[in-house]
XYZ file of C-alpha atoms in Angstrom:
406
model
C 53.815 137.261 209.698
C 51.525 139.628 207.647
C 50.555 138.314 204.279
C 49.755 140.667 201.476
C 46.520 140.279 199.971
C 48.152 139.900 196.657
C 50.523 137.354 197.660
C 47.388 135.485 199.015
C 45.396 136.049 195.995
C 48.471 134.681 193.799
C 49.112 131.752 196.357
C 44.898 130.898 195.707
C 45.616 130.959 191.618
C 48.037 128.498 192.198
C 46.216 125.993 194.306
C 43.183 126.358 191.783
C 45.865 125.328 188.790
C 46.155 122.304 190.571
C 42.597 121.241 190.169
C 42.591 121.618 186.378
C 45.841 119.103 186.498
C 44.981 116.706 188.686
C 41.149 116.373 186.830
C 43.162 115.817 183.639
C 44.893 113.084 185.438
C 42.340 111.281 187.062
C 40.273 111.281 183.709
C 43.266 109.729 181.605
C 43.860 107.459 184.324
C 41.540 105.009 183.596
C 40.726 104.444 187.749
C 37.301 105.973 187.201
C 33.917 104.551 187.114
C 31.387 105.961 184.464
C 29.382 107.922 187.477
C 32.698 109.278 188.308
C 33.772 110.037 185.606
C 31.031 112.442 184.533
C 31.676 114.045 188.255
C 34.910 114.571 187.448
C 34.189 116.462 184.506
C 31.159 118.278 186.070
C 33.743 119.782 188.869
C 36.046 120.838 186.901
C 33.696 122.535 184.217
C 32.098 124.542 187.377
C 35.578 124.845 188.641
C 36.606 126.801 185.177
C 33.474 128.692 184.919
C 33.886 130.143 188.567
C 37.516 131.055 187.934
C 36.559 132.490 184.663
C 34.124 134.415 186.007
C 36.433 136.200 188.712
C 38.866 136.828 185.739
C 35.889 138.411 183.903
C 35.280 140.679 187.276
C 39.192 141.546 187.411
C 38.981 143.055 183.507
C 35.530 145.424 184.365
C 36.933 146.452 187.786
C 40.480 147.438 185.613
C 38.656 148.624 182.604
C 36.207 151.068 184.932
C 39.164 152.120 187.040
C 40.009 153.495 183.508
C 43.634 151.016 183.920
C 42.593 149.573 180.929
C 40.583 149.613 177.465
C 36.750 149.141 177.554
C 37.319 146.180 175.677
C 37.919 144.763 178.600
C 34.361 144.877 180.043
C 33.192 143.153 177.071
C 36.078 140.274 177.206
C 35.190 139.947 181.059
C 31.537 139.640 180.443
C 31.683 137.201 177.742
C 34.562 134.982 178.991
C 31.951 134.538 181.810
C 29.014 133.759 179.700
C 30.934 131.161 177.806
C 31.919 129.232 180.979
C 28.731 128.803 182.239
C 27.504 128.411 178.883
C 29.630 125.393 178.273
C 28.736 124.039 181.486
C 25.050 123.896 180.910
C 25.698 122.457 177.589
C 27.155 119.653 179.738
C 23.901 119.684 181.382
C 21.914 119.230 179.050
C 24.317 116.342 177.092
C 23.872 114.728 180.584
C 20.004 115.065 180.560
C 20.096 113.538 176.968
C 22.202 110.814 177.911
C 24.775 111.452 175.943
C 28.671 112.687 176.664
C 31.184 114.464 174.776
C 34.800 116.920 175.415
C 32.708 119.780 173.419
C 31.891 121.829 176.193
C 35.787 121.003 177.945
C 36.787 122.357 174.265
C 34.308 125.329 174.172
C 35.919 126.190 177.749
C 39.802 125.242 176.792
C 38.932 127.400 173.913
C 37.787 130.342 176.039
C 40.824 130.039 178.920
C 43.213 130.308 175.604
C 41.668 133.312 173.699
C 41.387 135.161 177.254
C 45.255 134.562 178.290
C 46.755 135.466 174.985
C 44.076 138.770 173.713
C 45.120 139.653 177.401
C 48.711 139.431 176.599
C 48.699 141.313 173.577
C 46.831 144.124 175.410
C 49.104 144.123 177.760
C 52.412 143.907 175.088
C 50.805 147.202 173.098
C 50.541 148.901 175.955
C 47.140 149.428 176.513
C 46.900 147.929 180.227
C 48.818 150.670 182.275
C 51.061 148.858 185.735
C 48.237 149.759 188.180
C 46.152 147.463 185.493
C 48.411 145.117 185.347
C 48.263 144.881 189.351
C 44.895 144.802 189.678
C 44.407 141.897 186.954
C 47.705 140.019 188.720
C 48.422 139.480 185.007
C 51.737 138.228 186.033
C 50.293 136.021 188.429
C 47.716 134.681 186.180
C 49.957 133.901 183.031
C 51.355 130.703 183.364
C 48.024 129.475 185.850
C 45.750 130.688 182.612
C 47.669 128.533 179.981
C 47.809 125.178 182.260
C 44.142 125.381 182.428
C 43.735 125.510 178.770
C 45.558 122.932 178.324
C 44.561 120.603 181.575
C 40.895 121.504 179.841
C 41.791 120.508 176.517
C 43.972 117.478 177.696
C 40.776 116.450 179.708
C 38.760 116.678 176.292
C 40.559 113.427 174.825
C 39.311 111.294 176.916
C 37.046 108.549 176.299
C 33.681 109.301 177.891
C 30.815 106.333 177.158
C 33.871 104.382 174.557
C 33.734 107.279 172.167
C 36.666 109.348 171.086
C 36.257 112.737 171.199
C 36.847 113.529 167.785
C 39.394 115.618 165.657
C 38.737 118.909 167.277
C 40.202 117.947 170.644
C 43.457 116.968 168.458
C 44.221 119.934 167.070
C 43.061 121.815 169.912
C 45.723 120.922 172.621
C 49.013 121.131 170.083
C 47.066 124.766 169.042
C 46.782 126.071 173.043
C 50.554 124.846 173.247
C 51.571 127.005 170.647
C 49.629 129.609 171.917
C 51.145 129.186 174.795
C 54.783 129.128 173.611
C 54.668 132.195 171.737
C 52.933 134.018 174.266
C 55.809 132.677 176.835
C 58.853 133.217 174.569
C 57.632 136.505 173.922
C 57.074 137.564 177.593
C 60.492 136.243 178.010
C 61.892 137.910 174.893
C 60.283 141.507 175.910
C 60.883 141.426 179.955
C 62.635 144.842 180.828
C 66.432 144.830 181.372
C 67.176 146.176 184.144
C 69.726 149.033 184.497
C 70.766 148.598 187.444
C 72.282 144.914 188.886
C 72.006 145.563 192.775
C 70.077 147.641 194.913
C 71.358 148.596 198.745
C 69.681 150.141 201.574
C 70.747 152.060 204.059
C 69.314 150.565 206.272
C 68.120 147.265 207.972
C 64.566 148.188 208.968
C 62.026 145.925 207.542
C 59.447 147.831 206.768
C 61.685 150.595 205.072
C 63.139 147.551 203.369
C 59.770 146.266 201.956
C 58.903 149.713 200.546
C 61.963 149.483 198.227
C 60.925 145.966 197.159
C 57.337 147.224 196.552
C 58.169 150.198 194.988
C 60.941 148.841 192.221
C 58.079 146.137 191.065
C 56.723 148.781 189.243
C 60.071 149.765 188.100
C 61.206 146.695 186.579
C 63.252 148.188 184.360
C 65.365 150.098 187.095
C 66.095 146.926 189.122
C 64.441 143.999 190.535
C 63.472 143.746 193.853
C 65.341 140.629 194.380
C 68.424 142.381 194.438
C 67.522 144.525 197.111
C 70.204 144.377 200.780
C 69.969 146.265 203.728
C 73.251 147.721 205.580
C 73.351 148.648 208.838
C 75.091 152.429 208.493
C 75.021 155.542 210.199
C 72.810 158.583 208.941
C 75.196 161.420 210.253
C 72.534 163.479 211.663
C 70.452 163.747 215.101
C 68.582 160.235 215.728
C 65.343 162.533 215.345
C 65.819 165.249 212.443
C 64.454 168.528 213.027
C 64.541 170.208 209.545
C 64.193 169.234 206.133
C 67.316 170.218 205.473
C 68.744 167.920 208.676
C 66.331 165.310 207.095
C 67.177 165.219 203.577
C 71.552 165.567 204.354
C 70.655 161.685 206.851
C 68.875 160.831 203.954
C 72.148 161.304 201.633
C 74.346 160.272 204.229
C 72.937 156.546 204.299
C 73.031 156.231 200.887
C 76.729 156.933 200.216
C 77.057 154.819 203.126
C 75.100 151.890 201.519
C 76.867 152.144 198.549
C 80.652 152.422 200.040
C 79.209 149.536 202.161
C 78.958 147.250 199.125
C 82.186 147.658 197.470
C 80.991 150.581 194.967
C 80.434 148.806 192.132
C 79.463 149.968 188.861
C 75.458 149.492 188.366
C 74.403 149.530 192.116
C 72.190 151.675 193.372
C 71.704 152.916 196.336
C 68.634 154.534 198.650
C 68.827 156.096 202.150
C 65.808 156.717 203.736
C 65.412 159.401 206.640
C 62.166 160.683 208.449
C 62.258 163.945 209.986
C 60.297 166.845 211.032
C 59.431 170.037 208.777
C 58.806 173.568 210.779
C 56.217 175.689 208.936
C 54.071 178.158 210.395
C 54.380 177.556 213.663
C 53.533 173.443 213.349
C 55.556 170.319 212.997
C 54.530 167.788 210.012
C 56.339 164.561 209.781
C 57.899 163.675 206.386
C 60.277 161.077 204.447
C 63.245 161.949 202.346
C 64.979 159.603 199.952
C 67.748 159.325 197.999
C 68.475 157.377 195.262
C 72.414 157.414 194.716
C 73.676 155.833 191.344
C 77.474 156.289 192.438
C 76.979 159.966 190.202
C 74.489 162.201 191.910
C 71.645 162.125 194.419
C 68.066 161.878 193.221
C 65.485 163.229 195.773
C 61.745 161.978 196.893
C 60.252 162.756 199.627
C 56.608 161.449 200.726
C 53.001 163.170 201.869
C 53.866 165.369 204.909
C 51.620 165.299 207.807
C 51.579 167.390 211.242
C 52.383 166.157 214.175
C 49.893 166.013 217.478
C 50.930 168.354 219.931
C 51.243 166.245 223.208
C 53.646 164.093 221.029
C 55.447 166.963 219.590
C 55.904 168.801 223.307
C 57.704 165.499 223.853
C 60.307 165.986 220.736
C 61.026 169.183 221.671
C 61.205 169.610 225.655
C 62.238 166.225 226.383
C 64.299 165.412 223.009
C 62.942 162.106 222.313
C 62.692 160.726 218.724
C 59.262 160.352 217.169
C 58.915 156.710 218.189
C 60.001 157.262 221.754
C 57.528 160.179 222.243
C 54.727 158.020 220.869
C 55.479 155.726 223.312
C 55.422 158.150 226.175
C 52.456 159.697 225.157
C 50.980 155.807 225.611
C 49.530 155.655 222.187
C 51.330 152.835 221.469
C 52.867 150.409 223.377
C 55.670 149.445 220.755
C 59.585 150.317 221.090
C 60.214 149.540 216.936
C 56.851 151.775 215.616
C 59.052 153.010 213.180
C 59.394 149.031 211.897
C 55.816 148.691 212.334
C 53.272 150.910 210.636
C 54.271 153.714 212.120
C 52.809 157.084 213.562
C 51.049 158.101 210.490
C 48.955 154.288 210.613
C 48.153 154.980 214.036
C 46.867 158.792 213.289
C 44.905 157.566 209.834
C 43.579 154.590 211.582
C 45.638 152.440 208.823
C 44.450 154.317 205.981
C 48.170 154.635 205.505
C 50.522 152.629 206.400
C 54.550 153.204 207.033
C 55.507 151.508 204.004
C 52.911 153.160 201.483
C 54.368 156.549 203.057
C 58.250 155.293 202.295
C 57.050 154.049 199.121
C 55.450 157.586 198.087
C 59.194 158.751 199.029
C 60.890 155.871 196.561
C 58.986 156.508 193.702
C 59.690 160.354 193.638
C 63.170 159.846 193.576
C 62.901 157.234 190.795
C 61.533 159.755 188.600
C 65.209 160.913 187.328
C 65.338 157.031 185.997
C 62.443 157.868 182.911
C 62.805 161.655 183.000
C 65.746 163.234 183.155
C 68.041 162.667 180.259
C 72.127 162.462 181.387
C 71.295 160.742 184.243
C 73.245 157.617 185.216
C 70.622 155.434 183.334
C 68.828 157.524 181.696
C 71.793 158.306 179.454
C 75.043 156.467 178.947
C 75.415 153.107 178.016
C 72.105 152.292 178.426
C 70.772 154.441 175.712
C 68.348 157.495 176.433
C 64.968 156.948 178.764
C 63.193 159.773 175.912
C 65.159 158.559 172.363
C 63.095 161.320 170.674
C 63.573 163.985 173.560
C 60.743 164.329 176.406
C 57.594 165.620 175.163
C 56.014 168.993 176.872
C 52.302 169.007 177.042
C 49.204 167.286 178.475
C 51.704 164.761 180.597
C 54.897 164.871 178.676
C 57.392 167.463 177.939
C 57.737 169.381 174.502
C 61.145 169.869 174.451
C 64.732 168.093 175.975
C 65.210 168.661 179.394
C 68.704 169.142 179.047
C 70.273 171.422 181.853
C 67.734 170.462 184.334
C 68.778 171.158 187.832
C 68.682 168.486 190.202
């Protein structure tokens, strides 16, 4: 099974949250020698300063990706300073002789301020989704407020009989309510979404992640929980030759989703259909969606690209379907390519994959969901997408798009 590398990374944040809990544990849990103690404390200092660090390297790369404000470079570079900062301050206590929580405050300190000026970015809008992706923000919520306060939590202990003083006090019942609001309010401002189910036409996998993919950056739509497959017919030639062929199979497995599961108010449905496009004399291969709201059809369709002809003589003397032709042509020695990553990640050498080509498809027909006022969510009960009327312009629109064809 393929892993994504942001599932991994996430799945990585998670097992490092675990070392900032289970330090705080051992310290408090009086089974420590002195030695150990201090080795305990040195590990998970170095621990925090490396993790801080690759936070500090996920806010430049988003900030000079232009995702998000230049503030950003200047909260990644000093978040990293003050880790390794506190660490050598633990150094040099160590060198003295001495011990104390103040550098496990200095970095509880840091983890806090990071997670919750990040939030607020993020809240104002100022971090834009592809940001917000590249940061795993999401990811990195809860993991970043555990290790403030497994850091500050740590910081009470006794280290050489000495309490650590007021400051550690107030500063783990301050990170919790840090924490708290931040929480509540991520809770409090999550997107509704409009829509309570989501069905596919279809029960191939990879067409099936691209929908999943592509509605996490439309939270608001519908989560990608919801999303089923149904087995249903397209209505048109198992290999379409036109666009129009393409984008009527494309329909056709949407109302079929839809009827398929019961019709209910708030579902929404996509059918997905690859076909081929004639123009000048060549072939290119391209996807049509639809997006069905029980209403009206909303079309996408994704990058087109042409079609090699050995594998297109195939299609049209021998009427095989893309897949099959592939296969014949021994370019691939799969029967499901169409599950897999398809023709086009064979021809770009996996620059682009099946499901980032299905996904270009999804998102294009999602547009009607923020654009186009009257629509089934866009209007309605769930209030208008553009309150004040879409904006024309330098990326908006100046005027309502009322009477837009579609």
């Amino acid at each position: 099974m393929r892993v994504s590398a942001e599932a991994l990374a996430a799945a990585l944040l998670r097992l490092g949250t675990i070392v900032f809990m289970a330090c705080a544990v051992l310290l408090h849990a009086d089974m420590l020698t002195h030695e150990m103690q201090h080795l305990t404390v040195y590990i998970l200092l170095t621990h925090s300063a490396l993790v801080m660090s690759f936070i500090g390297g996920l806010h430049q790369a988003a900030a000079v990706a232009q995702h998000a404000p230049v503030v950003m470079v200047a909260s990644g570079i000093g978040g990293s300073l003050v880790g390794w900062g506190a660490l050598f301050l633990k150094h040099l206590e160590a060198s003295s002789g001495s011990s104390s929580g103040t550098p496990l405050q200095i970095m509880g300190t840091a983890y806090a301020c990071q997670a919750f000026f990040e939030a607020q970015l993020v809240r104002k809008g100022l971090v834009s989704y592809a940001g917000q992706q590249l940061m795993m923000t999401e990811s990195r919520r809860l993991p970043m407020w555990i290790a403030a306060g497994g850091l500050a939590t740590a910081s009470l202990v006794y280290i050489d009989g000495r309490q650590n003083g007021v400051a550690s006090s107030v500063l783990l019942p301050a990170i919790l309510f840090l924490a708290g609001c931040d929480l509540l309010g991520a809770f409090l401002h999550r997107p509704k979404a409009r829509f309570r189910r989501v069905v596919v036409g279809t029960l191939n996998p990879t067409k099936l992640s691209a929908v999943r993919f592509s509605l996490s950056s439309y939270k608001e739509v519908a989560s990608a929980a919801t999303v089923i497959g149904y087995a249903v017919p397209s209505g048109v030639e198992e290999q379409p030759m036109t666009l129009e062929e393409t984008s009527r199979g494309a329909k056709q497995r949407a109302e079929a989703a839809y009827a398929a599961s019961g019709g209910h108010a708030r579902t929404l449905a996509f059918g997905i259909e690859s076909g081929l496009l004639p123009l000048a004399g060549d072939h290119f291969d391209v996807c049509v969606v639809s997006a069905y709201d029980g209403a009206a059809h909303h079309i996408g369709m994704s990058c087109a690209f042409q079609i090699p002809p050995r594998i297109l003589k195939l299609v049209l003397e021998q009427k095989l379907d893309l897949s099959q032709a592939c296969k014949a042509a021994q370019i691939t020695t799969s029967n499901q390519l169409g599950a897999g990553k398809g023709l086009i990640g064979i021809l770009s050498r996996d620059r682009v994959n099946r499901c980032e080509y299905t996904s270009q498809a999804i998102r294009c027909a999602l547009f009607f969901a923020e654009n186009y006022p009257g629509s089934a969510i866009a209007g309605g009960d769930c209030g208008s997408a553009f309150p004040m009327g879409p904006l024309e312009g330098n990326g908006g629109f100046a005027r309502p798009l009322g009477g837009m064809q579609r």
